[in-house]
PDB file of C-alpha atoms in Angstrom:
ATOM      1  CA  MET A   1      78.488 134.934  99.510  1.00  0.00           C
ATOM      2  CA  ASN A   2      78.672 133.546  95.968  1.00  0.00           C
ATOM      3  CA  ALA A   3      80.104 130.742  94.346  1.00  0.00           C
ATOM      4  CA  THR A   4      83.711 132.606  93.676  1.00  0.00           C
ATOM      5  CA  ASP A   5      83.531 134.139  97.518  1.00  0.00           C
ATOM      6  CA  ILE A   6      82.962 129.716  98.714  1.00  0.00           C
ATOM      7  CA  ALA A   7      85.244 128.675  96.597  1.00  0.00           C
ATOM      8  CA  ALA A   8      88.098 131.535  97.891  1.00  0.00           C
ATOM      9  CA  ALA A   9      87.116 130.988 101.378  1.00  0.00           C
ATOM     10  CA  ARG A  10      87.907 127.425 101.324  1.00  0.00           C
ATOM     11  CA  THR A  11      90.753 127.501  99.378  1.00  0.00           C
ATOM     12  CA  ALA A  12      92.110 130.636 102.561  1.00  0.00           C
ATOM     13  CA  ALA A  13      90.637 127.501 105.284  1.00  0.00           C
ATOM     14  CA  VAL A  14      92.429 124.967 103.303  1.00  0.00           C
ATOM     15  CA  ALA A  15      95.221 126.221 103.527  1.00  0.00           C
ATOM     16  CA  ALA A  16      95.418 127.173 106.927  1.00  0.00           C
ATOM     17  CA  THR A  17      94.603 124.116 107.784  1.00  0.00           C
ATOM     18  CA  VAL A  18      97.369 122.241 106.349  1.00  0.00           C
ATOM     19  CA  ASP A  19     100.199 124.687 107.516  1.00  0.00           C
ATOM     20  CA  ARG A  20      99.144 123.012 110.950  1.00  0.00           C
ATOM     21  CA  ILE A  21      98.915 120.275 110.148  1.00  0.00           C
ATOM     22  CA  ARG A  22     102.041 120.159 109.103  1.00  0.00           C
ATOM     23  CA  ALA A  23     103.568 121.782 111.746  1.00  0.00           C
ATOM     24  CA  ILE A  24     101.734 118.976 113.582  1.00  0.00           C
ATOM     25  CA  GLU A  25     103.637 116.845 111.944  1.00  0.00           C
ATOM     26  CA  ALA A  26     107.086 118.127 112.066  1.00  0.00           C
ATOM     27  CA  GLU A  27     106.975 118.655 115.493  1.00  0.00           C
ATOM     28  CA  GLN A  28     105.766 115.749 116.483  1.00  0.00           C
ATOM     29  CA  GLY A  29     105.679 112.904 114.974  1.00  0.00           C
ATOM     30  CA  VAL A  30     103.528 110.275 113.475  1.00  0.00           C
ATOM     31  CA  THR A  31     102.215 109.500 116.464  1.00  0.00           C
ATOM     32  CA  ARG A  32      99.041 109.537 118.384  1.00  0.00           C
ATOM     33  CA  PRO A  33      98.754 112.288 119.979  1.00  0.00           C
ATOM     34  CA  ALA A  34     100.134 114.590 116.761  1.00  0.00           C
ATOM     35  CA  LEU A  35      97.257 112.569 114.969  1.00  0.00           C
ATOM     36  CA  ALA A  36      94.553 113.706 117.730  1.00  0.00           C
ATOM     37  CA  ALA A  37      96.392 117.152 116.511  1.00  0.00           C
ATOM     38  CA  ILE A  38      95.868 117.182 113.233  1.00  0.00           C
ATOM     39  CA  ARG A  39      91.640 115.238 114.314  1.00  0.00           C
ATOM     40  CA  ALA A  40      91.415 119.443 116.243  1.00  0.00           C
ATOM     41  CA  GLU A  41      92.646 120.856 113.280  1.00  0.00           C
ATOM     42  CA  LEU A  42      89.980 119.133 110.446  1.00  0.00           C
ATOM     43  CA  LEU A  43      87.101 118.621 112.968  1.00  0.00           C
ATOM     44  CA  ALA A  44      87.146 122.716 113.307  1.00  0.00           C
ATOM     45  CA  LEU A  45      87.684 122.911 109.016  1.00  0.00           C
ATOM     46  CA  ALA A  46      84.603 120.143 108.857  1.00  0.00           C
ATOM     47  CA  ALA A  47      82.630 122.394 110.463  1.00  0.00           C
ATOM     48  CA  GLN A  48      82.445 125.427 108.514  1.00  0.00           C
ATOM     49  CA  GLU A  49      80.170 123.300 106.262  1.00  0.00           C
ATOM     50  CA  HIS A  50      79.408 125.697 103.722  1.00  0.00           C
ATOM     51  CA  LEU A  51      82.203 126.091 102.698  1.00  0.00           C
ATOM     52  CA  PHE A  52      81.947 122.131 101.497  1.00  0.00           C
ATOM     53  CA  PRO A  53      78.194 122.665  99.893  1.00  0.00           C
ATOM     54  CA  SER A  54      76.924 119.937  98.310  1.00  0.00           C
ATOM     55  CA  SER A  55      76.130 121.590  95.387  1.00  0.00           C
ATOM     56  CA  PHE A  56      79.624 122.005  94.715  1.00  0.00           C
ATOM     57  CA  PHE A  57      81.193 118.438  95.705  1.00  0.00           C
ATOM     58  CA  PRO A  58      77.936 115.674  95.346  1.00  0.00           C
ATOM     59  CA  PRO A  59      77.882 112.361  95.511  1.00  0.00           C
ATOM     60  CA  PRO A  60      77.041 110.252  93.020  1.00  0.00           C
ATOM     61  CA  PRO A  61      73.756 109.474  90.733  1.00  0.00           C
ATOM     62  CA  ALA A  62      71.502 108.182  93.838  1.00  0.00           C
ATOM     63  CA  GLY A  63      71.290 104.846  93.334  1.00  0.00           C
ATOM     64  CA  GLU A  64      74.833 103.896  91.874  1.00  0.00           C
ATOM     65  CA  LYS A  65      77.819 102.493  94.673  1.00  0.00           C
ATOM     66  CA  GLY A  66      81.310 103.892  94.843  1.00  0.00           C
ATOM     67  CA  SER A  67      82.199 107.682  95.779  1.00  0.00           C
ATOM     68  CA  ASN A  68      83.068 111.104  94.186  1.00  0.00           C
ATOM     69  CA  ARG A  69      87.224 112.020  95.308  1.00  0.00           C
ATOM     70  CA  TYR A  70      87.548 115.436  94.975  1.00  0.00           C
ATOM     71  CA  LEU A  71      91.371 116.197  95.917  1.00  0.00           C
ATOM     72  CA  LEU A  72      90.985 120.006  97.964  1.00  0.00           C
ATOM     73  CA  GLN A  73      95.430 119.668  98.732  1.00  0.00           C
ATOM     74  CA  GLU A  74      98.919 117.783  98.166  1.00  0.00           C
ATOM     75  CA  ASP A  75     102.311 118.767  98.718  1.00  0.00           C
ATOM     76  CA  PRO A  76     104.684 118.338  96.176  1.00  0.00           C
ATOM     77  CA  GLY A  77     106.191 114.366  96.562  1.00  0.00           C
ATOM     78  CA  ASN A  78     102.347 113.724  97.126  1.00  0.00           C
ATOM     79  CA  ARG A  79     102.813 114.709 101.784  1.00  0.00           C
ATOM     80  CA  PHE A  80      99.492 116.244 102.836  1.00  0.00           C
ATOM     81  CA  ALA A  81      96.677 115.334 101.020  1.00  0.00           C
ATOM     82  CA  LEU A  82      93.530 116.004 101.659  1.00  0.00           C
ATOM     83  CA  TYR A  83      90.022 115.055  99.632  1.00  0.00           C
ATOM     84  CA  LEU A  84      86.814 114.927 100.081  1.00  0.00           C
ATOM     85  CA  ASN A  85      84.604 111.941 100.162  1.00  0.00           C
ATOM     86  CA  ALA A  86      81.089 112.039  99.010  1.00  0.00           C
ATOM     87  CA  LEU A  87      79.635 108.691  98.980  1.00  0.00           C
ATOM     88  CA  ASN A  88      75.687 107.198  98.978  1.00  0.00           C
ATOM     89  CA  PRO A  89      74.211 105.255 101.469  1.00  0.00           C
ATOM     90  CA  GLY A  90      75.131 102.115 101.964  1.00  0.00           C
ATOM     91  CA  ASN A  91      78.989 101.838 100.171  1.00  0.00           C
ATOM     92  CA  GLU A  92      81.352  99.470 103.067  1.00  0.00           C
ATOM     93  CA  THR A  93      84.824  98.521 101.928  1.00  0.00           C
ATOM     94  CA  LYS A  94      86.662  95.335 103.193  1.00  0.00           C
ATOM     95  CA  PRO A  95      88.516  95.761 105.805  1.00  0.00           C
ATOM     96  CA  HIS A  96      91.854  97.755 104.669  1.00  0.00           C
ATOM     97  CA  ASP A  97      95.027  99.705 106.150  1.00  0.00           C
ATOM     98  CA  HIS A  98      96.772 102.731 104.365  1.00  0.00           C
ATOM     99  CA  THR A  99     100.225 102.360 104.743  1.00  0.00           C
ATOM    100  CA  THR A 100      99.946 106.219 105.957  1.00  0.00           C
ATOM    101  CA  TRP A 101      98.935 107.486 108.447  1.00  0.00           C
ATOM    102  CA  ALA A 102      95.052 109.078 108.112  1.00  0.00           C
ATOM    103  CA  VAL A 103      92.371 111.501 109.426  1.00  0.00           C
ATOM    104  CA  VAL A 104      88.755 111.538 108.964  1.00  0.00           C
ATOM    105  CA  VAL A 105      85.404 113.969 109.761  1.00  0.00           C
ATOM    106  CA  ALA A 106      82.694 114.752 108.539  1.00  0.00           C
ATOM    107  CA  VAL A 107      81.145 117.986 106.873  1.00  0.00           C
ATOM    108  CA  GLU A 108      77.581 115.536 106.619  1.00  0.00           C
ATOM    109  CA  GLY A 109      76.627 111.783 106.911  1.00  0.00           C
ATOM    110  CA  GLN A 110      77.594 108.705 108.790  1.00  0.00           C
ATOM    111  CA  GLU A 111      80.076 106.829 108.322  1.00  0.00           C
ATOM    112  CA  LEU A 112      80.721 103.792 111.133  1.00  0.00           C
ATOM    113  CA  ASN A 113      84.339 102.686 111.369  1.00  0.00           C
ATOM    114  CA  ARG A 114      85.748  99.131 112.648  1.00  0.00           C
ATOM    115  CA  VAL A 115      89.044  98.592 113.740  1.00  0.00           C
ATOM    116  CA  TYR A 116      90.449  95.580 113.969  1.00  0.00           C
ATOM    117  CA  ASP A 117      93.769  94.102 115.366  1.00  0.00           C
ATOM    118  CA  ARG A 118      95.828  91.065 114.139  1.00  0.00           C
ATOM    119  CA  THR A 119      95.695  88.320 115.929  1.00  0.00           C
ATOM    120  CA  ASP A 120      98.623  86.042 113.580  1.00  0.00           C
ATOM    121  CA  ASP A 121     102.084  86.608 114.178  1.00  0.00           C
ATOM    122  CA  GLY A 122     102.652  88.119 110.904  1.00  0.00           C
ATOM    123  CA  SER A 123     104.931  85.551 109.823  1.00  0.00           C
ATOM    124  CA  ASP A 124     102.502  84.636 106.510  1.00  0.00           C
ATOM    125  CA  PRO A 125     102.589  87.209 103.974  1.00  0.00           C
ATOM    126  CA  ALA A 126      99.368  85.952 102.598  1.00  0.00           C
ATOM    127  CA  ARG A 127      97.034  84.868 105.741  1.00  0.00           C
ATOM    128  CA  CYS A 128      96.055  86.675 108.716  1.00  0.00           C
ATOM    129  CA  ASP A 129      93.502  86.426 111.416  1.00  0.00           C
ATOM    130  CA  LEU A 130      92.081  89.628 112.511  1.00  0.00           C
ATOM    131  CA  VAL A 131      89.326  90.178 115.446  1.00  0.00           C
ATOM    132  CA  ALA A 132      87.540  93.924 115.991  1.00  0.00           C
ATOM    133  CA  ARG A 133      88.489  96.387 117.912  1.00  0.00           C
ATOM    134  CA  GLU A 134      85.284  99.130 118.064  1.00  0.00           C
ATOM    135  CA  GLU A 135      83.683 101.204 115.857  1.00  0.00           C
ATOM    136  CA  ILE A 136      83.843 103.826 115.909  1.00  0.00           C
ATOM    137  CA  MET A 137      81.331 106.285 114.330  1.00  0.00           C
ATOM    138  CA  VAL A 138      82.235 109.226 111.964  1.00  0.00           C
ATOM    139  CA  GLU A 139      80.113 112.014 111.965  1.00  0.00           C
ATOM    140  CA  PRO A 140      79.918 116.062 112.699  1.00  0.00           C
ATOM    141  CA  GLY A 141      81.743 116.615 115.500  1.00  0.00           C
ATOM    142  CA  GLN A 142      83.800 112.880 115.880  1.00  0.00           C
ATOM    143  CA  GLY A 143      87.104 111.314 113.022  1.00  0.00           C
ATOM    144  CA  ILE A 144      88.985 109.135 113.451  1.00  0.00           C
ATOM    145  CA  CYS A 145      92.068 109.358 113.301  1.00  0.00           C
ATOM    146  CA  LEU A 146      94.921 105.666 112.038  1.00  0.00           C
ATOM    147  CA  MET A 147      98.100 104.991 112.291  1.00  0.00           C
ATOM    148  CA  PRO A 148      99.364 103.176 109.126  1.00  0.00           C
ATOM    149  CA  GLU A 149      99.512  99.994 110.672  1.00  0.00           C
ATOM    150  CA  ASP A 150      96.029 100.417 111.586  1.00  0.00           C
ATOM    151  CA  ILE A 151      92.956  97.742 110.372  1.00  0.00           C
ATOM    152  CA  HIS A 152      89.400  99.069 109.548  1.00  0.00           C
ATOM    153  CA  SER A 153      86.612  99.384 107.786  1.00  0.00           C
ATOM    154  CA  ILE A 154      84.250 101.542 106.826  1.00  0.00           C
ATOM    155  CA  HIS A 155      80.437 101.303 106.312  1.00  0.00           C
ATOM    156  CA  THR A 156      78.323 104.662 104.850  1.00  0.00           C
ATOM    157  CA  THR A 157      74.786 104.377 106.874  1.00  0.00           C
ATOM    158  CA  GLY A 158      71.409 106.416 107.751  1.00  0.00           C
ATOM    159  CA  THR A 159      69.825 107.772 105.187  1.00  0.00           C
ATOM    160  CA  ALA A 160      71.769 110.606 103.925  1.00  0.00           C
ATOM    161  CA  PRO A 161      74.993 111.128 101.806  1.00  0.00           C
ATOM    162  CA  THR A 162      78.093 111.704 103.645  1.00  0.00           C
ATOM    163  CA  ARG A 163      80.841 113.895 102.892  1.00  0.00           C
ATOM    164  CA  HIS A 164      84.098 113.560 104.654  1.00  0.00           C
ATOM    165  CA  LEU A 165      88.186 115.215 104.753  1.00  0.00           C
ATOM    166  CA  HIS A 166      90.425 112.637 104.760  1.00  0.00           C
ATOM    167  CA  MET A 167      93.728 113.690 104.790  1.00  0.00           C
ATOM    168  CA  TYR A 168      96.424 111.583 105.237  1.00  0.00           C
ATOM    169  CA  GLY A 169      99.970 111.001 105.287  1.00  0.00           C
ATOM    170  CA  LEU A 170     100.398 110.728 101.999  1.00  0.00           C
ATOM    171  CA  ALA A 171      98.582 111.301  98.592  1.00  0.00           C
ATOM    172  CA  LEU A 172      96.505 107.439  98.036  1.00  0.00           C
ATOM    173  CA  GLU A 173      97.364 106.954  94.748  1.00  0.00           C
ATOM    174  CA  VAL A 174     100.867 106.712  95.256  1.00  0.00           C
ATOM    175  CA  LEU A 175     100.096 103.826  98.039  1.00  0.00           C
ATOM    176  CA  ASP A 176     101.636 100.493  96.891  1.00  0.00           C
ATOM    177  CA  ASP A 177     101.752  98.098  99.617  1.00  0.00           C
ATOM    178  CA  ARG A 178      98.366  98.287 101.728  1.00  0.00           C
ATOM    179  CA  ARG A 179      96.736  95.257 101.767  1.00  0.00           C
ATOM    180  CA  GLY A 180      92.500  93.620 101.768  1.00  0.00           C
ATOM    181  CA  TYR A 181      92.154  91.298 104.490  1.00  0.00           C
ATOM    182  CA  ASP A 182      89.278  88.657 104.684  1.00  0.00           C
ATOM    183  CA  MET A 183      87.110  87.673 107.112  1.00  0.00           C
ATOM    184  CA  GLU A 184      85.426  84.926 106.618  1.00  0.00           C
ATOM    185  CA  THR A 185      89.043  83.420 105.312  1.00  0.00           C
ATOM    186  CA  GLY A 186      91.925  85.420 106.673  1.00  0.00           C
ATOM    187  CA  ALA A 187      93.999  85.981 103.023  1.00  0.00           C
ATOM    188  CA  VAL A 188      95.233  88.862 102.527  1.00  0.00           C
ATOM    189  CA  THR A 189      95.780  90.588  99.345  1.00  0.00           C
ATOM    190  CA  GLY A 190      96.556  93.940  97.467  1.00  0.00           C
ATOM    191  CA  TYR A 191      94.614  96.443  97.678  1.00  0.00           C
ATOM    192  CA  ASN A 192      94.329  98.473  94.852  1.00  0.00           C
ATOM    193  CA  LYS A 193      94.934 101.958  94.356  1.00  0.00           C
ATOM    194  CA  ALA A 194      93.658 102.400  90.959  1.00  0.00           C
ATOM    195  CA  PHE A 195      90.875 103.765  92.131  1.00  0.00           C
ATOM    196  CA  MET A 196      91.279 105.284  94.936  1.00  0.00           C
ATOM    197  CA  LYS A 197      92.493 108.133  92.255  1.00  0.00           C
ATOM    198  CA  PRO A 198      90.550 111.406  92.773  1.00  0.00           C
ATOM    199  CA  SER A 199      87.191 112.115  90.620  1.00  0.00           C
ATOM    200  CA  ILE A 200      88.387 115.478  90.516  1.00  0.00           C
ATOM    201  CA  ARG A 201      91.601 117.886  91.216  1.00  0.00           C
ATOM    202  CA  VAL A 202      89.050 121.167  92.742  1.00  0.00           C
TER     203      VAL A 202
END
């Protein structure tokens, strides 16, 4: 297929996938089983790697940190936002939450996710105690589901850039109450939403 045909096929596949995801949320609400069903839909989309070529969705220049975030779909009211994130190896984030549900799957590359539990009672909004609960490697065929209150950090491993699909109940750039968590000091701080704006709208 030429580039025009690939773009048309991608648009149709994304639209059909998001239609099914909307229906899952409408029928089941925001629950872990619902997110698992959404993950299955996104894994099927990500498996169509030819729709997301690295030539069209490149990461930043070699050696640069950060990501290129491509907005593939967003409903009115900033609902059901789907991005493709392209990152180089060596990126990582501090533990953070999303305040909306999130599902991440891989087209290419590996991203280690560490998921944490809070062991404090949450009475001090500026302090926390975290313990690592599990590690999940997001790679082709395996994704991660996160409820709004879940806390995770990401670490891109391996030698190849990543191209991952990130689906959120609400678009990242409108999430005002996200928090970052410092494992060493216990500090809880606002998690900057400005850098979460998509680099490119497809």
